Coordinates of N, CA, C and O in Angstrom, one line a residue:
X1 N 78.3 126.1 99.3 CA 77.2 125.2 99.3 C 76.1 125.6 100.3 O 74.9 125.6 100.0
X2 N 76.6 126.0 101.6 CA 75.7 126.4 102.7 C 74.7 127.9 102.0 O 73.5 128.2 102.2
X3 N 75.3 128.5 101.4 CA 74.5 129.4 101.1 C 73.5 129.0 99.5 O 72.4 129.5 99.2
X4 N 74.3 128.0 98.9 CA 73.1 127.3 97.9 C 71.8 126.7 98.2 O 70.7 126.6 97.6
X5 N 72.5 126.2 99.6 CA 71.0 125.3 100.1 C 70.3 126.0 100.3 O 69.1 125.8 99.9
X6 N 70.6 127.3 100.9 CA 69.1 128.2 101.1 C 68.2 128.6 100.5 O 67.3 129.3 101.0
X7 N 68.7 128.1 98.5 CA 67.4 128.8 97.8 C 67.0 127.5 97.7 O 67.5 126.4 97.9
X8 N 65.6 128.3 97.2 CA 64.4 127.2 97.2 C 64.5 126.1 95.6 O 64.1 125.0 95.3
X9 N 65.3 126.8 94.8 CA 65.6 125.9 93.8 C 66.3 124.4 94.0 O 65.8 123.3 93.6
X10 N 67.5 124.6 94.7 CA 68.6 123.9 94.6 C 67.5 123.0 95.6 O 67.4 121.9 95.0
X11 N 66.6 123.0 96.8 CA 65.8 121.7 97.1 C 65.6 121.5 96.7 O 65.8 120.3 96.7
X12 N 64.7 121.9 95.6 CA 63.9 121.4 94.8 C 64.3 120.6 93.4 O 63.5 119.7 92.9
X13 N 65.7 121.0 93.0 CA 66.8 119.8 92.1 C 67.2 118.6 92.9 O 67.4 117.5 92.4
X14 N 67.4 119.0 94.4 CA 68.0 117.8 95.0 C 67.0 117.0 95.9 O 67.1 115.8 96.3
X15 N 66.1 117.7 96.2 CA 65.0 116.6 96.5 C 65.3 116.8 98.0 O 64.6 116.0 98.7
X16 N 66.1 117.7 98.7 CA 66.5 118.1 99.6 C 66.8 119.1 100.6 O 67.5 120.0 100.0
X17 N 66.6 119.5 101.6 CA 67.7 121.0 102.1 C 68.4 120.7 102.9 O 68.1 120.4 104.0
X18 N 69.6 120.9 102.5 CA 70.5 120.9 103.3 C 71.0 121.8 104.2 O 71.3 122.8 103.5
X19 N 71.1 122.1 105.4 CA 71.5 122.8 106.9 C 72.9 122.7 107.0 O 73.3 121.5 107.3
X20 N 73.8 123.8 106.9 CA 74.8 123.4 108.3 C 75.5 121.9 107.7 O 75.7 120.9 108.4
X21 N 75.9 121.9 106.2 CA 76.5 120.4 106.0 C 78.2 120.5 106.2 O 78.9 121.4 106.2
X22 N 78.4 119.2 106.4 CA 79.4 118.9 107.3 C 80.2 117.8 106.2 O 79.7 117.4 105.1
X23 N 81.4 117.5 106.7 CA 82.3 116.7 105.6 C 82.8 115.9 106.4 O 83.3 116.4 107.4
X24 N 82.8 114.4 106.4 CA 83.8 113.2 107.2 C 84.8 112.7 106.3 O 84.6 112.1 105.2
X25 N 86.3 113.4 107.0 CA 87.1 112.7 106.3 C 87.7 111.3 107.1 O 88.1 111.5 108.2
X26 N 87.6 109.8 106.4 CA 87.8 109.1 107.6 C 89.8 108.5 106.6 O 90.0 108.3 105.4
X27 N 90.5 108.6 107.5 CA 91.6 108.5 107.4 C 92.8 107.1 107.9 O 93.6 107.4 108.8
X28 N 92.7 106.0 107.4 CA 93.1 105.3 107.6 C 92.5 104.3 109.1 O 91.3 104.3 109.4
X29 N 93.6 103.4 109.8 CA 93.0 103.1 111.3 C 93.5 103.1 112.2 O 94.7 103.1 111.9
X30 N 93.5 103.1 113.2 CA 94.1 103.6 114.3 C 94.9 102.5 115.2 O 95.5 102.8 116.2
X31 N 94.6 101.2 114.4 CA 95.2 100.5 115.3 C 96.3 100.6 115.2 O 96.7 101.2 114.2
X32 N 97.2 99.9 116.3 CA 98.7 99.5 116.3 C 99.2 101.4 116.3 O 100.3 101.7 115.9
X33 N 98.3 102.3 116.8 CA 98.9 104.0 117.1 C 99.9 104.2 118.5 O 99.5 104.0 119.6
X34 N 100.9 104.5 118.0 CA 101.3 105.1 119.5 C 100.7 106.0 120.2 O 100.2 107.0 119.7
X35 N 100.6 105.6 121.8 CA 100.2 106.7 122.6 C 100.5 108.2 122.0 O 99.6 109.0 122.3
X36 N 101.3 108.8 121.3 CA 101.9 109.9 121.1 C 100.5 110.0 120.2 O 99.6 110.8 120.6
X37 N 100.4 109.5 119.4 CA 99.7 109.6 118.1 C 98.5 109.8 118.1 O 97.9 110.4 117.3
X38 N 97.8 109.1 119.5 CA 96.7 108.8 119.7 C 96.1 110.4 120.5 O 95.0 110.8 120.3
X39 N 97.1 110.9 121.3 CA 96.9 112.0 121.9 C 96.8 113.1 121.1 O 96.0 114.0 121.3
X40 N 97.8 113.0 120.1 CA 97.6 114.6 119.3 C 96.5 114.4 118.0 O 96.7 115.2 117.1
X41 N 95.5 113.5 117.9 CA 95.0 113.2 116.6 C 93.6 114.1 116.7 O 92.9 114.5 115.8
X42 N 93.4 114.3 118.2 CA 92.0 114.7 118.4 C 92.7 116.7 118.2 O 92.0 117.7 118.1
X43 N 93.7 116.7 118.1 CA 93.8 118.3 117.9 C 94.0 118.5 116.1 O 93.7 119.5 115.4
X44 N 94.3 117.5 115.7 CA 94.1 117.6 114.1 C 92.6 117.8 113.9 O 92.2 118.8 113.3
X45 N 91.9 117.0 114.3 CA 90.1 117.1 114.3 C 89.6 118.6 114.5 O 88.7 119.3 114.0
X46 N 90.7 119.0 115.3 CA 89.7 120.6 116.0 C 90.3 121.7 114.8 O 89.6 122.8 114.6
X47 N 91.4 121.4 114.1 CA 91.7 122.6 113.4 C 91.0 122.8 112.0 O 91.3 123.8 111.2
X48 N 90.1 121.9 111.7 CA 89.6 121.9 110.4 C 88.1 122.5 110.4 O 87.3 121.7 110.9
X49 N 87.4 123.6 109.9 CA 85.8 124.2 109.9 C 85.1 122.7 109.3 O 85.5 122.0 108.4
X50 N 84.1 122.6 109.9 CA 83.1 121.8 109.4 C 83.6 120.5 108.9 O 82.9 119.9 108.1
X51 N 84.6 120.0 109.1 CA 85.3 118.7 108.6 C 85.3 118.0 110.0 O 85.6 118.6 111.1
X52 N 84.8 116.5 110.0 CA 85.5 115.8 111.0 C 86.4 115.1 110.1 O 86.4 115.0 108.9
X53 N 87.1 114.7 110.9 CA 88.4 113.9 111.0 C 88.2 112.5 112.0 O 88.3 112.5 113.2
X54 N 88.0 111.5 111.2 CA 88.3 109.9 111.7 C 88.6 109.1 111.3 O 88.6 109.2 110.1
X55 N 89.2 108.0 111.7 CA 89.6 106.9 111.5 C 88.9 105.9 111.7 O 88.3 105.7 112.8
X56 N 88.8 104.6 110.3 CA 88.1 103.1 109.6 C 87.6 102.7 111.5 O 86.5 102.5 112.0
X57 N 88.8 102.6 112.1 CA 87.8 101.7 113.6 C 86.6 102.7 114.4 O 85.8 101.8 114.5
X58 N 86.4 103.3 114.6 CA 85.1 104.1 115.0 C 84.2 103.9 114.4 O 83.1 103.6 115.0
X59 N 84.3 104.2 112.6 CA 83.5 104.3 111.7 C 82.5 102.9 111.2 O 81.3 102.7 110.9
X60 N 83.8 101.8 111.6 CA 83.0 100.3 111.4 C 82.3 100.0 113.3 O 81.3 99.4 113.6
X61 N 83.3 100.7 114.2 CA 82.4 100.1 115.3 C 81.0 100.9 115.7 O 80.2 100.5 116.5
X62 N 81.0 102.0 114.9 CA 79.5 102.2 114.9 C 78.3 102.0 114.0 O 77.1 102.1 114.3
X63 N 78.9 101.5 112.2 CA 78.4 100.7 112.2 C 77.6 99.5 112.1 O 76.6 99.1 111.5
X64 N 78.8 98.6 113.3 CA 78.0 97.4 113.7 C 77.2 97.6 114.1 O 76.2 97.2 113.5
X65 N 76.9 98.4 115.5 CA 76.3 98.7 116.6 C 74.9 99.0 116.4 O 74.0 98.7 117.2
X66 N 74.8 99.9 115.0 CA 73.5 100.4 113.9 C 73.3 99.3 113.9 O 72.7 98.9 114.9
X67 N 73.8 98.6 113.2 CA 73.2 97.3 112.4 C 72.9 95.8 113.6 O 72.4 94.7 113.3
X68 N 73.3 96.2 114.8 CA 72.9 95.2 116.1 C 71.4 96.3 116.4 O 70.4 95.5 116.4
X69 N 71.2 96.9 116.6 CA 70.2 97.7 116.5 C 68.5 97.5 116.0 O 67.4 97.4 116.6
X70 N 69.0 97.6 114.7 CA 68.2 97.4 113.5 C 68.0 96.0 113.6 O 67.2 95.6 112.8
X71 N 68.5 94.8 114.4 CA 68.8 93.7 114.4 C 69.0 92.9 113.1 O 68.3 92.0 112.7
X72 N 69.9 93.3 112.6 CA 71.0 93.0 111.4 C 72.3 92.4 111.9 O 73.1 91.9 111.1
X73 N 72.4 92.5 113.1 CA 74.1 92.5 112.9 C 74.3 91.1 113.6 O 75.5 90.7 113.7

């Protein structure tokens, strides 16, 4: 895909260019994690190219935080 975005067509179908795109996989939540769990989760994050790796509580506590912002929340 990274090398599709760089022609001038595929902006021009998507109305976009995309750079350097990135993938979030968000994977369940983290509450109720054992310490064990919680320590080794950020080395699953590092082994994957261009994927983050997160979990539902981060993803909603940021966002609220947007949306307290925007004064929505």
């Amino acid at each position: 895909m990274e090398r599709e975005a760089d022609r001038l067509k595929f902006a021009g179908r998507v109305g976009l260019r995309a750079v350097k795109p990135r993938c979030v996989l968000i994977c369940g939540r983290s509450q109720g994690w054992t310490s064990q769990r919680i320590k080794t989760f950020p080395s699953l994050d590092a082994c994957f190219h261009k994927l983050v790796v997160m979990t539902h509580n981060p993803v909603l506590k940021r966002g609220r935080r947007m949306l307290e912002v925007a004064g929505r929340g």
